[in-house]
PDB file of C-alpha atoms and ligand atoms in Angstrom:
ATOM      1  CA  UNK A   1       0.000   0.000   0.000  1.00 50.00           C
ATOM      2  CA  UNK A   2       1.425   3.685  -0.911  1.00 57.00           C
ATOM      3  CA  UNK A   3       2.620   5.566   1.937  1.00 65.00           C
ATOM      4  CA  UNK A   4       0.253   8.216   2.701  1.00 73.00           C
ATOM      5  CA  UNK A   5       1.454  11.623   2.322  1.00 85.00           C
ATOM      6  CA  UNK A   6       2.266  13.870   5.501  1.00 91.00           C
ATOM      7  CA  UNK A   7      -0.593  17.087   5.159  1.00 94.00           C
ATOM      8  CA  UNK A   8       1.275  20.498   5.781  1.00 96.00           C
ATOM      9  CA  UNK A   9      -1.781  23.059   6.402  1.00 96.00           C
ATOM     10  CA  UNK A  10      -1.152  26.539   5.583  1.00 97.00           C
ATOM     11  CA  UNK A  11      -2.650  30.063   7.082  1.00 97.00           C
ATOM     12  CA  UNK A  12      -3.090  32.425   4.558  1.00 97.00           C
ATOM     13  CA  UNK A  13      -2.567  35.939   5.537  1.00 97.00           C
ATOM     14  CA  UNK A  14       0.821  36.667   7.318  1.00 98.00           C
ATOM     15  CA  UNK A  15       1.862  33.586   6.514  1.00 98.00           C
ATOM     16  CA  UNK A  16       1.805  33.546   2.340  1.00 98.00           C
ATOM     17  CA  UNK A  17       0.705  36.835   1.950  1.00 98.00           C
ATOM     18  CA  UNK A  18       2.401  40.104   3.105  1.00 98.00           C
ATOM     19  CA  UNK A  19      -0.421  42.180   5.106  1.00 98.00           C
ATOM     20  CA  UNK A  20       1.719  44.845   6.635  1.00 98.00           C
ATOM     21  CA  UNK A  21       0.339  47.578   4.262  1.00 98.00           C
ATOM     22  CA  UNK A  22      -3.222  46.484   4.492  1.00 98.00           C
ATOM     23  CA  UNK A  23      -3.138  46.435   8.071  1.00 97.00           C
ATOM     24  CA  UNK A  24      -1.239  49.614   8.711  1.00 98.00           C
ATOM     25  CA  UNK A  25      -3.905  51.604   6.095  1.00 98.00           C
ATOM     26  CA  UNK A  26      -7.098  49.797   7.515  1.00 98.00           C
ATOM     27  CA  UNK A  27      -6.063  51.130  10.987  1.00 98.00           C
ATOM     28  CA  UNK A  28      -4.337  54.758   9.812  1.00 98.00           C
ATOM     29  CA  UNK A  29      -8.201  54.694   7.776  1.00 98.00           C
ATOM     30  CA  UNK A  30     -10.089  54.119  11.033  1.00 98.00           C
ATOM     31  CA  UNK A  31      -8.572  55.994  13.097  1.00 98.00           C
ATOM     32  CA  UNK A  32      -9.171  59.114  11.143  1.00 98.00           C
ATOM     33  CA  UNK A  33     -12.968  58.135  10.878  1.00 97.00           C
ATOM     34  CA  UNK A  34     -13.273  58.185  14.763  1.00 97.00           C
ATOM     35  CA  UNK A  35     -11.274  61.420  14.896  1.00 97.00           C
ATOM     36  CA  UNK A  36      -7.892  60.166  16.088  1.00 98.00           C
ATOM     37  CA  UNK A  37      -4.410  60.722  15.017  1.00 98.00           C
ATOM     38  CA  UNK A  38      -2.364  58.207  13.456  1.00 98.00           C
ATOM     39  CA  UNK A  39       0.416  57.219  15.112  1.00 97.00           C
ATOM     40  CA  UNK A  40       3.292  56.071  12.402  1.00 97.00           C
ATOM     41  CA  UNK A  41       2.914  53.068   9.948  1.00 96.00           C
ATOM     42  CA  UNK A  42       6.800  51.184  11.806  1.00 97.00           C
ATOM     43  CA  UNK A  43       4.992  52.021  14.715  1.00 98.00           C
ATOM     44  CA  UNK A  44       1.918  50.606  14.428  1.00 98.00           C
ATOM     45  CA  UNK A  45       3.119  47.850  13.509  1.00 98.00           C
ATOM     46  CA  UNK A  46       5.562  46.867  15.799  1.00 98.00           C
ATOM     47  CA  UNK A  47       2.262  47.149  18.235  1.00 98.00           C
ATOM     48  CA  UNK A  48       0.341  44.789  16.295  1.00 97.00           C
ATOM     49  CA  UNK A  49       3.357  42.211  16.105  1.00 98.00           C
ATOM     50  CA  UNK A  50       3.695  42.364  20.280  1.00 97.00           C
ATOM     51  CA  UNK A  51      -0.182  41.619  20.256  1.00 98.00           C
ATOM     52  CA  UNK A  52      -0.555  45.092  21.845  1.00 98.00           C
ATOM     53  CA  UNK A  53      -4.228  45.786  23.285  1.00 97.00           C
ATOM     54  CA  UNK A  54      -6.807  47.444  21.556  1.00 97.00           C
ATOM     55  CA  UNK A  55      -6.878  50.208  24.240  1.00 96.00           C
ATOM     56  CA  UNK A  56      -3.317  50.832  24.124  1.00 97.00           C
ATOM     57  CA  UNK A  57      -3.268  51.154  20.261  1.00 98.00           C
ATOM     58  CA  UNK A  58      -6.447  53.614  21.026  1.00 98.00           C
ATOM     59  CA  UNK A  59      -4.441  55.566  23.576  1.00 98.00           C
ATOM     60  CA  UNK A  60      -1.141  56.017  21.578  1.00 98.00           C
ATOM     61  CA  UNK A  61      -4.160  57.638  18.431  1.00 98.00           C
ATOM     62  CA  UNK A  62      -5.310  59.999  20.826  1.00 98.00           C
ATOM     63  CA  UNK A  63      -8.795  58.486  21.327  1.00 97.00           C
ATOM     64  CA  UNK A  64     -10.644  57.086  24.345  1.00 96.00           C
ATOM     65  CA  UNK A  65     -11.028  53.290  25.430  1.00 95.00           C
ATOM     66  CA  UNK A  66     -14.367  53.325  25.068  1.00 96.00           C
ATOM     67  CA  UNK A  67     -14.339  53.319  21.218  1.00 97.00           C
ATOM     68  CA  UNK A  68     -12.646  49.663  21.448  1.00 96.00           C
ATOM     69  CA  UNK A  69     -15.860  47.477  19.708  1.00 96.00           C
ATOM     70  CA  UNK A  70     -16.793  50.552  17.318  1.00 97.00           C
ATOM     71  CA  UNK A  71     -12.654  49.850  16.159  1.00 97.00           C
ATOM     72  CA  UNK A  72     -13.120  46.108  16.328  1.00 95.00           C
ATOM     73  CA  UNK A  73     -15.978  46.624  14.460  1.00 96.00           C
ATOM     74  CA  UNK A  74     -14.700  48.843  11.822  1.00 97.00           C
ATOM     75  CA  UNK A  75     -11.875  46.233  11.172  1.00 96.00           C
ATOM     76  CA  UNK A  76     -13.824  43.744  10.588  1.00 95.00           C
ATOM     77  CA  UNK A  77     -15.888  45.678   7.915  1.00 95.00           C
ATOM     78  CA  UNK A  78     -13.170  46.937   6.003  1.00 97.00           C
ATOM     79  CA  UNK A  79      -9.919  44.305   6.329  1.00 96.00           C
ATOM     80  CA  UNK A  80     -11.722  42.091   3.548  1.00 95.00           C
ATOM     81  CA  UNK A  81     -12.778  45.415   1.039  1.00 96.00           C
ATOM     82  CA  UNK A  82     -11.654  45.165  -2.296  1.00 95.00           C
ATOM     83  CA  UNK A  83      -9.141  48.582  -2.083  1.00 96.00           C
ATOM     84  CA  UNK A  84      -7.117  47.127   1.210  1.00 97.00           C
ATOM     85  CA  UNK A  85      -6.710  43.358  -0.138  1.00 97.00           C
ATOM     86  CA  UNK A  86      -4.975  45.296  -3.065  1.00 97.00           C
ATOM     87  CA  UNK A  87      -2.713  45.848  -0.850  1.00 98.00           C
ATOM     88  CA  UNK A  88      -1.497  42.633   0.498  1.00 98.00           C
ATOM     89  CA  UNK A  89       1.295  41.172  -1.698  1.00 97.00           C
ATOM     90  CA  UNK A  90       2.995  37.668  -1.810  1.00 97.00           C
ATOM     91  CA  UNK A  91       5.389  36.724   0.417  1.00 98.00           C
ATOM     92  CA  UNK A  92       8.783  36.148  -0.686  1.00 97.00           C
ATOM     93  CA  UNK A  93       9.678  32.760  -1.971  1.00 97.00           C
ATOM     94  CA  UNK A  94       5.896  31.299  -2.067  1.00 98.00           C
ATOM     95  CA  UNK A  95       4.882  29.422  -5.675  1.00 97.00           C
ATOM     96  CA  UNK A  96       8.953  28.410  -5.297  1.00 97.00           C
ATOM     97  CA  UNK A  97       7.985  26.328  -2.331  1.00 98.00           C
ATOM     98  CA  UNK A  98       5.067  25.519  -2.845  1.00 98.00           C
ATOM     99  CA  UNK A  99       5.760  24.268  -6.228  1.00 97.00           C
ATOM    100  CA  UNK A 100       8.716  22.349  -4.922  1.00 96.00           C
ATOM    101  CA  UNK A 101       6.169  20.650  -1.948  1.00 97.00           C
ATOM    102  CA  UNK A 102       3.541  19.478  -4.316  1.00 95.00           C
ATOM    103  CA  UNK A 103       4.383  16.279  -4.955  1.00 93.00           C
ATOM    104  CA  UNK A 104       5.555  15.058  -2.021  1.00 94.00           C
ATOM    105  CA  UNK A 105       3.068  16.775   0.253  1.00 95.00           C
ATOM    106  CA  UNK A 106      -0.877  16.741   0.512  1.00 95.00           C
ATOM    107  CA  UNK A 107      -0.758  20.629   0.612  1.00 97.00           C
ATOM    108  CA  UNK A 108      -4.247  22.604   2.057  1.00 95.00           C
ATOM    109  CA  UNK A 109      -4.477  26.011   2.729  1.00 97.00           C
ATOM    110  CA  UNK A 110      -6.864  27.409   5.834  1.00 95.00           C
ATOM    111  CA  UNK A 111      -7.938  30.824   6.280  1.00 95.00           C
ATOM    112  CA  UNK A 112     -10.567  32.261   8.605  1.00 91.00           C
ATOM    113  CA  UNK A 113     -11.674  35.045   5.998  1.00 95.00           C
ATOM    114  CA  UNK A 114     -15.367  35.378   5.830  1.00 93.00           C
ATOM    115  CA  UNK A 115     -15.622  36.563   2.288  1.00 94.00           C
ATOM    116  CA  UNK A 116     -14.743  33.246   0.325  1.00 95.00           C
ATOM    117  CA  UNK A 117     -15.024  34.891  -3.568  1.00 95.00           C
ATOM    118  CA  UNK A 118     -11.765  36.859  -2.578  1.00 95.00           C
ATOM    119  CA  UNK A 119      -9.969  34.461  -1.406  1.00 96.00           C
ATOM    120  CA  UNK A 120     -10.563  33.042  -4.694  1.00 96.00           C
ATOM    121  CA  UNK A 121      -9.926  35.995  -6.504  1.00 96.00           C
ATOM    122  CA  UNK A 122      -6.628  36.510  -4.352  1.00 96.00           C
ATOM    123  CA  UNK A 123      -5.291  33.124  -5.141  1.00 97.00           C
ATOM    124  CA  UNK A 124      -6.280  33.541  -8.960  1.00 96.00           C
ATOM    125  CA  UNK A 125      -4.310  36.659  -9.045  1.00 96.00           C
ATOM    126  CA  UNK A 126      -1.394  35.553  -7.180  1.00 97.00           C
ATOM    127  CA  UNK A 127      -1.354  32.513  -9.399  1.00 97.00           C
ATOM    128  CA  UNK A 128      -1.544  29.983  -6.254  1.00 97.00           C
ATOM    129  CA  UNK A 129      -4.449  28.006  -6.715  1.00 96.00           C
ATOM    130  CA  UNK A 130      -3.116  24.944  -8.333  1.00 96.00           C
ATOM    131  CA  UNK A 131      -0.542  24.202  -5.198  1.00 97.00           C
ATOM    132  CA  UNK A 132      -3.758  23.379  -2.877  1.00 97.00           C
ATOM    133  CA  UNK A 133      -5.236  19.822  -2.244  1.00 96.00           C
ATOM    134  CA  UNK A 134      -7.999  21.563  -0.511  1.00 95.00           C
ATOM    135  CA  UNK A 135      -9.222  24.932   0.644  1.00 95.00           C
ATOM    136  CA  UNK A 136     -10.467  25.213   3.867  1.00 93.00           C
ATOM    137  CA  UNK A 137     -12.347  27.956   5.870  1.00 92.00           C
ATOM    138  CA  UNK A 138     -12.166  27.712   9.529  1.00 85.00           C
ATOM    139  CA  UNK A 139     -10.849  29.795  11.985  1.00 81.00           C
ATOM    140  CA  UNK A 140      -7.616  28.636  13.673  1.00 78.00           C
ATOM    141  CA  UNK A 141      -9.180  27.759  16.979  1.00 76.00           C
ATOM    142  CA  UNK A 142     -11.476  24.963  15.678  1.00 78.00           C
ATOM    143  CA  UNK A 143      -8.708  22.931  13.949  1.00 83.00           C
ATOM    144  CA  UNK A 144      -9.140  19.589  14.176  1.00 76.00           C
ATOM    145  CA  UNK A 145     -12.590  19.253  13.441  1.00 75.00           C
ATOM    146  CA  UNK A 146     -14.182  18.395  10.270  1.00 64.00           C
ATOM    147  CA  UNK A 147     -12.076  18.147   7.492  1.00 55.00           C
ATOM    148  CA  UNK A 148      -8.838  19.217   8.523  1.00 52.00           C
ATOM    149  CA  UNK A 149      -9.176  16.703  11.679  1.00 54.00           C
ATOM    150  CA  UNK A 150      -6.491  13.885  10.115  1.00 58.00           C
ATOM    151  CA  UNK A 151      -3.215  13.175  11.471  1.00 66.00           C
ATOM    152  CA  UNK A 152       0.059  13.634  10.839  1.00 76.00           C
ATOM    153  CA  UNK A 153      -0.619  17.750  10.161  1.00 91.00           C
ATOM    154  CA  UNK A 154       2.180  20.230   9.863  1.00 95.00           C
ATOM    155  CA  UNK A 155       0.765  23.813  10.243  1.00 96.00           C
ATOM    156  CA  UNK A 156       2.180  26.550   9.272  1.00 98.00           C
ATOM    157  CA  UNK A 157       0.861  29.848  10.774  1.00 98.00           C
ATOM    158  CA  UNK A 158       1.898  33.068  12.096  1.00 98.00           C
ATOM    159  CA  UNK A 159      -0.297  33.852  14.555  1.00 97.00           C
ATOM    160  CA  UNK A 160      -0.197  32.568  18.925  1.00 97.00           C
ATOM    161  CA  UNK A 161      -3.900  30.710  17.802  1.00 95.00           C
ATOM    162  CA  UNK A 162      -2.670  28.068  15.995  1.00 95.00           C
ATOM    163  CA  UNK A 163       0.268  27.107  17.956  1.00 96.00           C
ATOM    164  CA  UNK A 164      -2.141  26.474  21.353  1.00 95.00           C
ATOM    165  CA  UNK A 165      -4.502  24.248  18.910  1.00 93.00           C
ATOM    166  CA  UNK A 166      -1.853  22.467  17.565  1.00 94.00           C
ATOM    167  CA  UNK A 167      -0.249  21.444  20.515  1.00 93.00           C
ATOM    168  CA  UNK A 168      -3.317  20.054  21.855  1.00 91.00           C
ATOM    169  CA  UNK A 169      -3.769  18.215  18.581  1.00 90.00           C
ATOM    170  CA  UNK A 170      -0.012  16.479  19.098  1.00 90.00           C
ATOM    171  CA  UNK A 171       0.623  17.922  15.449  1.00 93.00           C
ATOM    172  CA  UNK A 172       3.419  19.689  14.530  1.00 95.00           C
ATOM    173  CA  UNK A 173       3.202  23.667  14.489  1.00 97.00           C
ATOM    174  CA  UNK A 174       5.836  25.894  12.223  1.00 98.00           C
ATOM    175  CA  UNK A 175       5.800  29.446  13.298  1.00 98.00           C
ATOM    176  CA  UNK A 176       6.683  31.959  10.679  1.00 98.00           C
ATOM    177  CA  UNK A 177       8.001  35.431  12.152  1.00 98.00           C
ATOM    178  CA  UNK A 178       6.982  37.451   9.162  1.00 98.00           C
ATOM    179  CA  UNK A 179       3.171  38.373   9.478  1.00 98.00           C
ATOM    180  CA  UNK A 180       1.084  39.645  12.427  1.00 97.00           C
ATOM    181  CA  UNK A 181       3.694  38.583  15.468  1.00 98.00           C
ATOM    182  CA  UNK A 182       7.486  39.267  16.215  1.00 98.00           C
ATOM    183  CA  UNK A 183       9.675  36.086  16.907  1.00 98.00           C
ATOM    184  CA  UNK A 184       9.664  37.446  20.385  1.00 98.00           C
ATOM    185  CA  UNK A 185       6.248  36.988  20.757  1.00 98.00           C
ATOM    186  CA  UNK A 186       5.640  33.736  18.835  1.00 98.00           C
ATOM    187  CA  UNK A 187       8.453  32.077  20.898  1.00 98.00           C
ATOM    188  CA  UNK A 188       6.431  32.555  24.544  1.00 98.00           C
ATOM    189  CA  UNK A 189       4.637  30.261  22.855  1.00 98.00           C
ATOM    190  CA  UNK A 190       7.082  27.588  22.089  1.00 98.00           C
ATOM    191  CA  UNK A 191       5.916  26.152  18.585  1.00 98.00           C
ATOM    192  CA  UNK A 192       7.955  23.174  17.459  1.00 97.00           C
ATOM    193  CA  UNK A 193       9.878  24.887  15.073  1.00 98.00           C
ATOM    194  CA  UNK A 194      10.310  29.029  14.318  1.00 98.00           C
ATOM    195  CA  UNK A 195      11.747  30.601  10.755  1.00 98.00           C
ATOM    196  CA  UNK A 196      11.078  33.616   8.936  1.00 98.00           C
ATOM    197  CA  UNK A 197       8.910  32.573   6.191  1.00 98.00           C
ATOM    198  CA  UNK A 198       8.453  29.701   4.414  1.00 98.00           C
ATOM    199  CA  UNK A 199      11.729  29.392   2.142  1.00 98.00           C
ATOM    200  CA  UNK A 200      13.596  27.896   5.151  1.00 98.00           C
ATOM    201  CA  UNK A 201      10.234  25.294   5.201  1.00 97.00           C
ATOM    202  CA  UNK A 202      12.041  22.793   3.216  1.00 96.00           C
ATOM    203  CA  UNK A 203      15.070  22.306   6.117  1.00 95.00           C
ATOM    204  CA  UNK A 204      12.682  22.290   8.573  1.00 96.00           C
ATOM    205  CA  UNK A 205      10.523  19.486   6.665  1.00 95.00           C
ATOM    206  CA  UNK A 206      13.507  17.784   6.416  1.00 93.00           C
ATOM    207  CA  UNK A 207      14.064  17.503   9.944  1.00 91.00           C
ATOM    208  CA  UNK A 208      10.292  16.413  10.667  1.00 87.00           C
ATOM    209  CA  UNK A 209      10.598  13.361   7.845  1.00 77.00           C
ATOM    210  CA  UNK A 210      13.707  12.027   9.644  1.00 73.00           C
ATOM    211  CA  UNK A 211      11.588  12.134  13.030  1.00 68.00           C
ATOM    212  CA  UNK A 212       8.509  10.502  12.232  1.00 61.00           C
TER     213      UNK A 212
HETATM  214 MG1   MG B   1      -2.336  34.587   9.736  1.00 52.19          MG
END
């Protein structure tokens, strides 16, 4: 009987796609609606990647706490809008690896985005449709269940989420430094392996086949 092949699961944004910009002009956008004042797009940032709190991020924009669920809520109506996903952009390296993975790896992607015809549009346009075994939409927290609950996963994320579920799952999580969390921040959380982005997946693969 054929080996079965090892399933590496993929996040989407921060992960394959660069969101820095779309981030950084969703919240500069925002802000300016509720009458704040930007604070600077490095700066921002570097919030976001320490997981900084809503009020704090409020605070440093000059605006009260009490405006945290109209932001929350303004996020989550505009992050998915046509004019910010223009922003996002690939991450370095991606249809390399991915192309290189294909064959030897069942390869699924998993996003929690709500709007699914975007993702589909996104993954037209970036030409990255054709790596994927499967598409799946489910937000990190319930992995596990349904269809990506197989063994033998290898997830590779960049968000704190998806390294708690995977440890509970006994899978394997890959923690990539180069979306919505610093290195600093991802390691308090101890994921089985840490890199950059995904062109350093291939030596960490490496290591995992000689392990299981
Ligand atoms: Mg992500």
């Amino acid at each position: 009987m054929a080996k079965k092949k090892l399933k590496i699961i993929f996040d989407w944004d921060g992960t394959l796609i660069d969101i820095e910009k779309k981030y950084c002009k969703v919240y500069k956008d925002i802000i300016n609606t509720l009458g704040g004042k930007p604070i600077l797009h490095k700066v921002i940032w570097a919030l976001k990647r320490k997981n900084a709190s809503v009020e704090l991020i409020l605070s440093k924009s000059k605006l009260p706490p009490n405006l945290k669920s109209k932001y929350a809520q303004e996020i989550i109506g505009r992050i998915e809008k046509d004019e910010y996903l223009a922003l996002d952009q690939l991450m370095p390296g991606v249809p390399r690896v991915l192309e290189n993975l294909k064959n030897k790896y069942t390869l699924i992607l998993c996003t929690n985005r709500r709007d699914r015809q975007n993702l589909f549009t996104q993954l037209e346009h970036f030409q990255l449709r054709y790596f994927f075994d499967d598409i799946i939409f489910q937000k990190s927290k319930t992995l596990g269940e349904g269809k990506a609950g197989q063994n033998d996963c290898i997830v590779v994320a960049d968000s704190q989420d998806y390294i708690v579920v995977v440890k509970k799952l006994k899978w394997i999580s890959v923690a990539v430094f180069c979306g919505i969390r610093s290195r600093k921040y991802l390691q308090s959380y101890h994921p089985d392996f840490i890199i950059k982005d995904v062109r350093s997946l291939p030596d960490v693969l490496s290591k995992v086949q000689k392990e299981v």
